[in-house]
């Protein structure tokens, strides 16, 4: 076996997990480690329903994004650089703050989005974003910054669910009730320095625990130990892909493609449709766009907002039509494309394959739908869609075209429901005072 064909378990979590039989490459890491081997992560720990219900009832712990695309950046001029290339403004960006950051092309379509975290006056973390030094070089090195790739030197564990705060507080032996949404706090677990970010992908109360890679296993095992009495659920890759949909957080490579990373497309959306790419406005993120500065794509986004455009919504798929599709897959005359019960997961390509369906109102294609999933809580089949604002109304009926081009396609009725899908107990406005403070 060639060196590059060797696989290994991820260094970010202990490899003594007997219940895991199937491993997958981690999201966002499509290159071998420095020693030429692939670090793998668990695909599933338990039934998908049990894992996914955790973000409603208890909490999950997820490590499957490690190692992450992450750069440590020194230099306050990073904020000036980012204002040149992102739709966001950083004029008010205090120490400890994290900001969802979106970078577009000249056409206004998203190239990539991620998070910038201000750890001190002149130190930052850029997560899921390209190396800022690359952008600086393209702009003639106008800005005084230094960056270092930190993905393999760092770990982070994601938590989401009503018990997440209590688990982390007990592990840290620190009261974190006053930590605001999208802010950080320093702490320790087992004497190891960590920092906590209040954020989450599934919409409910959520946090992340960050630290140095040499402390990863000890911190992880401590979190599991504390979480046992709270019903902490380990989350695999399969269940995690659905968190973004229920959380109403569109995700690159799950809900839309990017010109930076070509994907293999399935679904009824025409392969040449511009809707495989999305703008922030298409996704309902126009509230994040600040037109008070010059940035790449500004003119295109101003023009888009000024005329007829799309926005992000959820679709609830009609159950009777879903059953007809499933019956049609067994009918030798109809031979409809198979509709998996849980989601449109690409088992072959992991997150390098996407399923996007066309959305219609009568004969007019009004948008695109992706990220279809069965909610284990509501038992509804839902998806995230970018559709014309004329149809983005609560209760509006539209149709999703099911089936790849060249197959026997069929329309499935769907009802529009506005963001967010999870409306109660959302992280951004969750009142942590409803949770008992820790006593040590």
Tab-separated table of C-alpha atoms in Angstrom, residues 98-418:
chain	number	residue	atom	x	y	z
A	98	UNK	CA	-16.821	36.774	16.644
A	99	UNK	CA	-18.376	37.784	13.333
A	100	UNK	CA	-19.853	35.787	10.471
A	101	UNK	CA	-17.816	37.048	7.507
A	102	UNK	CA	-18.847	36.766	3.852
A	103	UNK	CA	-16.581	37.211	0.813
A	104	UNK	CA	-18.154	37.600	-2.635
A	105	UNK	CA	-16.932	37.832	-6.199
A	106	UNK	CA	-17.575	40.804	-8.473
A	107	UNK	CA	-20.909	39.208	-9.438
A	108	UNK	CA	-22.063	39.265	-5.804
A	109	UNK	CA	-22.059	35.472	-5.474
A	110	UNK	CA	-20.490	34.046	-2.324
A	111	UNK	CA	-16.950	32.751	-2.757
A	112	UNK	CA	-16.609	31.671	0.859
A	113	UNK	CA	-17.945	32.504	4.300
A	114	UNK	CA	-16.505	31.876	7.745
A	115	UNK	CA	-15.858	33.495	11.101
A	116	UNK	CA	-13.349	36.058	12.336
A	117	UNK	CA	-12.710	36.085	16.086
A	118	UNK	CA	-10.862	38.869	17.875
A	119	UNK	CA	-8.816	37.243	20.624
A	120	UNK	CA	-6.886	40.377	21.699
A	121	UNK	CA	-6.309	43.901	20.467
A	122	UNK	CA	-4.111	42.732	17.579
A	123	UNK	CA	-4.646	38.933	17.429
A	124	UNK	CA	-7.368	37.239	15.408
A	125	UNK	CA	-8.521	33.822	14.280
A	126	UNK	CA	-9.893	33.410	10.753
A	127	UNK	CA	-11.900	30.189	10.613
A	128	UNK	CA	-13.108	28.586	7.370
A	129	UNK	CA	-11.573	31.481	5.428
A	130	UNK	CA	-8.558	31.532	3.077
A	131	UNK	CA	-5.198	32.803	4.272
A	132	UNK	CA	-5.547	36.608	4.690
A	133	UNK	CA	-1.896	36.895	3.597
A	134	UNK	CA	-2.994	35.681	0.150
A	135	UNK	CA	-5.489	38.527	-0.153
A	136	UNK	CA	-2.908	40.975	1.191
A	137	UNK	CA	-0.402	39.872	-1.431
A	138	UNK	CA	-2.989	40.315	-4.187
A	139	UNK	CA	-3.492	43.888	-2.943
A	140	UNK	CA	0.212	44.728	-2.970
A	141	UNK	CA	0.871	43.885	0.715
A	142	UNK	CA	-0.758	47.138	1.766
A	143	UNK	CA	-1.600	45.869	5.243
A	144	UNK	CA	0.754	45.002	8.083
A	145	UNK	CA	-0.325	41.505	9.108
A	146	UNK	CA	1.289	38.119	9.750
A	147	UNK	CA	-0.662	34.878	9.433
A	148	UNK	CA	-0.012	31.250	10.328
A	149	UNK	CA	-2.002	28.134	9.418
A	150	UNK	CA	-3.218	26.640	12.697
A	151	UNK	CA	-5.656	23.910	11.661
A	152	UNK	CA	-3.514	21.004	12.834
A	153	UNK	CA	-2.326	22.773	15.989
A	154	UNK	CA	-5.782	23.455	17.326
A	155	UNK	CA	-8.947	21.555	18.273
A	156	UNK	CA	-12.519	22.619	18.769
A	157	UNK	CA	-15.577	20.713	19.944
A	158	UNK	CA	-19.096	21.852	19.143
A	159	UNK	CA	-22.023	21.610	21.552
A	160	UNK	CA	-25.686	22.327	20.873
A	161	UNK	CA	-28.733	21.753	23.038
A	162	UNK	CA	-30.331	22.984	26.279
A	163	UNK	CA	-27.798	21.144	28.485
A	164	UNK	CA	-24.718	22.461	26.660
A	165	UNK	CA	-24.073	25.347	29.060
A	166	UNK	CA	-24.242	23.182	32.182
A	167	UNK	CA	-21.857	20.603	30.712
A	168	UNK	CA	-19.250	23.195	29.760
A	169	UNK	CA	-19.573	25.156	32.995
A	170	UNK	CA	-19.048	22.021	35.080
A	171	UNK	CA	-16.073	20.929	32.979
A	172	UNK	CA	-14.527	24.418	33.225
A	173	UNK	CA	-15.666	25.002	36.817
A	174	UNK	CA	-16.634	28.490	35.722
A	175	UNK	CA	-19.926	30.388	35.483
A	176	UNK	CA	-20.452	31.299	31.819
A	177	UNK	CA	-24.052	32.505	32.056
A	178	UNK	CA	-23.119	36.046	31.028
A	179	UNK	CA	-21.321	34.978	27.837
A	180	UNK	CA	-23.215	36.649	24.995
A	181	UNK	CA	-23.985	35.131	21.602
A	182	UNK	CA	-20.948	35.279	19.265
A	183	UNK	CA	-18.542	36.241	22.070
A	184	UNK	CA	-15.681	34.304	23.660
A	185	UNK	CA	-14.415	33.674	27.187
A	186	UNK	CA	-11.163	32.138	28.459
A	187	UNK	CA	-11.351	29.117	30.761
A	188	UNK	CA	-9.542	25.938	31.830
A	189	UNK	CA	-10.456	22.254	31.689
A	190	UNK	CA	-8.284	19.857	33.703
A	191	UNK	CA	-5.746	22.661	34.038
A	192	UNK	CA	-5.539	23.058	30.240
A	193	UNK	CA	-6.173	26.492	28.768
A	194	UNK	CA	-9.246	26.635	26.516
A	195	UNK	CA	-11.566	29.315	25.259
A	196	UNK	CA	-15.319	29.124	24.787
A	197	UNK	CA	-17.330	30.626	21.931
A	198	UNK	CA	-21.096	30.897	22.223
A	199	UNK	CA	-22.325	29.796	18.821
A	200	UNK	CA	-24.001	26.771	17.263
A	201	UNK	CA	-25.182	25.297	13.995
A	202	UNK	CA	-28.511	23.719	14.986
A	203	UNK	CA	-30.190	26.896	16.202
A	204	UNK	CA	-30.618	25.924	19.853
A	205	UNK	CA	-28.313	27.008	22.703
A	206	UNK	CA	-24.775	26.161	21.662
A	207	UNK	CA	-21.086	26.628	22.407
A	208	UNK	CA	-17.657	25.637	21.137
A	209	UNK	CA	-14.652	24.599	23.220
A	210	UNK	CA	-11.295	25.537	21.640
A	211	UNK	CA	-7.761	24.605	22.663
A	212	UNK	CA	-4.311	23.365	21.668
A	213	UNK	CA	-3.974	19.993	19.945
A	214	UNK	CA	-1.728	18.460	22.627
A	215	UNK	CA	-4.598	18.880	25.129
A	216	UNK	CA	-7.331	17.571	22.824
A	217	UNK	CA	-7.809	14.036	24.161
A	218	UNK	CA	-7.743	14.987	27.841
A	219	UNK	CA	-10.252	17.794	27.316
A	220	UNK	CA	-12.503	15.610	25.161
A	221	UNK	CA	-12.613	12.805	27.711
A	222	UNK	CA	-13.355	15.250	30.526
A	223	UNK	CA	-16.260	16.719	28.558
A	224	UNK	CA	-17.619	13.207	27.955
A	225	UNK	CA	-17.262	12.358	31.635
A	226	UNK	CA	-19.149	15.471	32.760
A	227	UNK	CA	-21.716	15.174	29.987
A	228	UNK	CA	-22.750	11.626	30.810
A	229	UNK	CA	-25.200	12.643	33.538
A	230	UNK	CA	-26.713	15.287	31.243
A	231	UNK	CA	-27.313	12.839	28.394
A	232	UNK	CA	-24.521	14.182	26.177
A	233	UNK	CA	-24.710	12.579	22.720
A	234	UNK	CA	-21.705	12.093	20.440
A	235	UNK	CA	-22.617	13.369	16.969
A	236	UNK	CA	-21.292	11.831	13.757
A	237	UNK	CA	-20.948	13.293	10.273
A	238	UNK	CA	-24.287	11.904	9.040
A	239	UNK	CA	-26.443	13.677	11.640
A	240	UNK	CA	-24.331	16.832	11.647
A	241	UNK	CA	-25.096	17.679	8.019
A	242	UNK	CA	-28.749	18.190	8.981
A	243	UNK	CA	-27.997	20.598	11.831
A	244	UNK	CA	-27.533	23.525	9.460
A	245	UNK	CA	-30.923	23.016	7.841
A	246	UNK	CA	-32.949	22.918	11.055
A	247	UNK	CA	-30.790	25.748	12.380
A	248	UNK	CA	-31.660	27.859	9.293
A	249	UNK	CA	-27.956	28.398	8.571
A	250	UNK	CA	-27.237	27.769	4.862
A	251	UNK	CA	-23.916	26.028	4.352
A	252	UNK	CA	-21.445	25.936	1.477
A	253	UNK	CA	-21.304	22.454	-0.110
A	254	UNK	CA	-24.626	21.532	1.498
A	255	UNK	CA	-27.002	24.261	0.350
A	256	UNK	CA	-25.040	26.083	-2.338
A	257	UNK	CA	-21.846	25.724	-4.325
A	258	UNK	CA	-18.946	28.138	-4.652
A	259	UNK	CA	-16.759	28.923	-7.668
A	260	UNK	CA	-13.718	28.157	-5.478
A	261	UNK	CA	-14.679	24.517	-4.994
A	262	UNK	CA	-16.499	22.878	-7.937
A	263	UNK	CA	-18.884	20.126	-6.865
A	264	UNK	CA	-20.673	17.252	-8.553
A	265	UNK	CA	-24.305	18.294	-8.756
A	266	UNK	CA	-27.390	16.077	-8.542
A	267	UNK	CA	-31.057	17.028	-8.422
A	268	UNK	CA	-33.411	18.700	-10.884
A	269	UNK	CA	-31.740	22.118	-11.033
A	270	UNK	CA	-30.407	22.647	-14.574
A	271	UNK	CA	-26.656	22.140	-14.527
A	272	UNK	CA	-26.010	25.542	-16.112
A	273	UNK	CA	-28.247	27.424	-13.660
A	274	UNK	CA	-26.655	30.331	-11.822
A	275	UNK	CA	-28.662	29.220	-8.783
A	276	UNK	CA	-26.084	26.631	-7.835
A	277	UNK	CA	-24.214	29.731	-6.613
A	278	UNK	CA	-25.885	32.158	-4.205
A	279	UNK	CA	-25.479	35.731	-3.076
A	280	UNK	CA	-25.954	36.791	0.559
A	281	UNK	CA	-29.296	38.239	-0.546
A	282	UNK	CA	-30.371	34.891	-2.026
A	283	UNK	CA	-29.848	33.350	1.424
A	284	UNK	CA	-31.622	36.050	3.418
A	285	UNK	CA	-28.329	37.418	4.728
A	286	UNK	CA	-28.817	40.950	3.372
A	287	UNK	CA	-28.881	42.186	6.988
A	288	UNK	CA	-25.172	41.262	7.171
A	289	UNK	CA	-24.262	43.347	4.118
A	290	UNK	CA	-23.031	46.843	4.945
A	291	UNK	CA	-22.928	49.265	2.028
A	292	UNK	CA	-21.021	51.939	3.988
A	293	UNK	CA	-17.650	50.805	2.592
A	294	UNK	CA	-16.160	49.650	-0.694
A	295	UNK	CA	-15.847	45.890	-1.134
A	296	UNK	CA	-15.722	43.306	-3.905
A	297	UNK	CA	-19.216	42.680	-5.258
A	298	UNK	CA	-20.794	45.837	-3.811
A	299	UNK	CA	-22.180	47.153	-7.119
A	300	UNK	CA	-23.694	43.765	-7.993
A	301	UNK	CA	-25.392	43.433	-4.601
A	302	UNK	CA	-26.760	46.994	-4.721
A	303	UNK	CA	-28.240	46.265	-8.145
A	304	UNK	CA	-29.673	42.952	-6.939
A	305	UNK	CA	-31.418	44.537	-3.951
A	306	UNK	CA	-32.802	47.377	-6.064
A	307	UNK	CA	-34.699	45.018	-8.379
A	308	UNK	CA	-36.647	41.747	-8.175
A	309	UNK	CA	-34.582	39.277	-6.169
A	310	UNK	CA	-34.681	36.112	-4.088
A	311	UNK	CA	-34.423	35.433	-0.384
A	312	UNK	CA	-33.923	32.457	1.915
A	313	UNK	CA	-36.867	30.449	3.265
A	314	UNK	CA	-37.700	26.950	4.414
A	315	UNK	CA	-39.912	24.599	2.461
A	316	UNK	CA	-42.072	21.979	4.162
A	317	UNK	CA	-42.583	19.168	1.657
A	318	UNK	CA	-46.068	17.676	1.200
A	319	UNK	CA	-46.241	14.250	2.869
A	320	UNK	CA	-48.774	12.782	0.419
A	321	UNK	CA	-46.542	13.714	-2.519
A	322	UNK	CA	-43.480	12.289	-0.774
A	323	UNK	CA	-45.274	8.955	-0.368
A	324	UNK	CA	-46.217	9.026	-4.068
A	325	UNK	CA	-42.571	9.521	-5.003
A	326	UNK	CA	-41.509	6.648	-2.780
A	327	UNK	CA	-44.190	4.407	-4.289
A	328	UNK	CA	-43.096	5.520	-7.761
A	329	UNK	CA	-39.548	4.318	-7.164
A	330	UNK	CA	-40.981	0.784	-6.972
A	331	UNK	CA	-43.251	1.206	-9.998
A	332	UNK	CA	-41.534	-0.164	-13.154
A	333	UNK	CA	-43.511	2.338	-15.257
A	334	UNK	CA	-42.693	5.470	-13.260
A	335	UNK	CA	-39.185	4.617	-11.976
A	336	UNK	CA	-38.849	7.867	-10.032
A	337	UNK	CA	-35.439	8.723	-8.619
A	338	UNK	CA	-35.008	7.337	-5.099
A	339	UNK	CA	-35.776	9.788	-2.306
A	340	UNK	CA	-33.775	8.749	0.740
A	341	UNK	CA	-35.753	9.060	3.956
A	342	UNK	CA	-33.277	11.149	5.955
A	343	UNK	CA	-31.502	13.443	3.469
A	344	UNK	CA	-29.729	13.639	0.114
A	345	UNK	CA	-26.328	12.615	1.454
A	346	UNK	CA	-23.648	11.843	-1.131
A	347	UNK	CA	-22.050	8.719	0.330
A	348	UNK	CA	-19.378	8.574	-2.361
A	349	UNK	CA	-18.174	12.175	-2.293
A	350	UNK	CA	-19.026	13.140	1.310
A	351	UNK	CA	-19.277	16.945	1.138
A	352	UNK	CA	-17.999	17.199	-2.436
A	353	UNK	CA	-21.359	16.292	-3.963
A	354	UNK	CA	-24.519	18.398	-3.726
A	355	UNK	CA	-28.208	17.887	-4.432
A	356	UNK	CA	-30.164	20.970	-5.586
A	357	UNK	CA	-33.748	20.925	-6.900
A	358	UNK	CA	-35.602	23.515	-8.961
A	359	UNK	CA	-38.595	25.245	-7.337
A	360	UNK	CA	-41.616	26.249	-9.428
A	361	UNK	CA	-44.750	28.361	-9.226
A	362	UNK	CA	-46.780	27.105	-12.169
A	363	UNK	CA	-44.541	27.182	-15.231
A	364	UNK	CA	-42.087	29.676	-13.719
A	365	UNK	CA	-38.905	28.481	-12.022
A	366	UNK	CA	-38.721	30.777	-8.985
A	367	UNK	CA	-35.727	29.380	-7.133
A	368	UNK	CA	-33.787	26.391	-5.869
A	369	UNK	CA	-34.072	24.038	-2.901
A	370	UNK	CA	-31.313	22.087	-1.145
A	371	UNK	CA	-30.391	20.422	2.140
A	372	UNK	CA	-33.589	18.319	2.239
A	373	UNK	CA	-33.961	16.472	5.544
A	374	UNK	CA	-36.517	14.742	7.723
A	375	UNK	CA	-36.788	16.528	11.061
A	376	UNK	CA	-36.796	13.941	13.866
A	377	UNK	CA	-38.645	16.464	16.055
A	378	UNK	CA	-41.499	17.677	13.836
A	379	UNK	CA	-41.443	14.699	11.412
A	380	UNK	CA	-41.641	17.159	8.537
A	381	UNK	CA	-39.489	16.902	5.418
A	382	UNK	CA	-37.869	20.324	5.133
A	383	UNK	CA	-35.282	22.096	3.016
A	384	UNK	CA	-33.699	25.513	2.621
A	385	UNK	CA	-34.609	27.383	-0.558
A	386	UNK	CA	-33.737	30.620	-2.308
A	387	UNK	CA	-36.941	31.833	-3.976
A	388	UNK	CA	-38.395	35.017	-5.430
A	389	UNK	CA	-39.537	37.435	-2.727
A	390	UNK	CA	-42.972	37.467	-4.411
A	391	UNK	CA	-43.456	33.932	-3.078
A	392	UNK	CA	-41.542	34.238	0.201
A	393	UNK	CA	-44.692	34.372	2.306
A	394	UNK	CA	-45.721	32.183	5.213
A	395	UNK	CA	-48.000	29.411	3.948
A	396	UNK	CA	-47.337	30.046	0.248
A	397	UNK	CA	-47.574	26.838	-1.793
A	398	UNK	CA	-44.898	26.101	-4.404
A	399	UNK	CA	-43.626	22.937	-6.089
A	400	UNK	CA	-40.251	21.209	-6.009
A	401	UNK	CA	-39.258	19.286	-9.115
A	402	UNK	CA	-37.970	15.871	-8.060
A	403	UNK	CA	-35.651	13.820	-10.260
A	404	UNK	CA	-32.396	14.286	-12.126
A	405	UNK	CA	-32.448	15.578	-15.719
A	406	UNK	CA	-33.264	12.773	-18.129
A	407	UNK	CA	-35.333	10.831	-15.580
A	408	UNK	CA	-39.089	10.660	-15.064
A	409	UNK	CA	-39.422	13.854	-13.020
A	410	UNK	CA	-42.361	14.614	-10.719
A	411	UNK	CA	-43.485	17.703	-8.840
A	412	UNK	CA	-43.774	17.693	-5.053
A	413	UNK	CA	-45.899	20.344	-3.398
A	414	UNK	CA	-44.216	22.351	-0.642
A	415	UNK	CA	-45.272	25.093	1.734
A	416	UNK	CA	-43.113	28.108	2.506
A	417	UNK	CA	-42.247	28.856	6.110
A	418	UNK	CA	-40.017	31.779	6.988
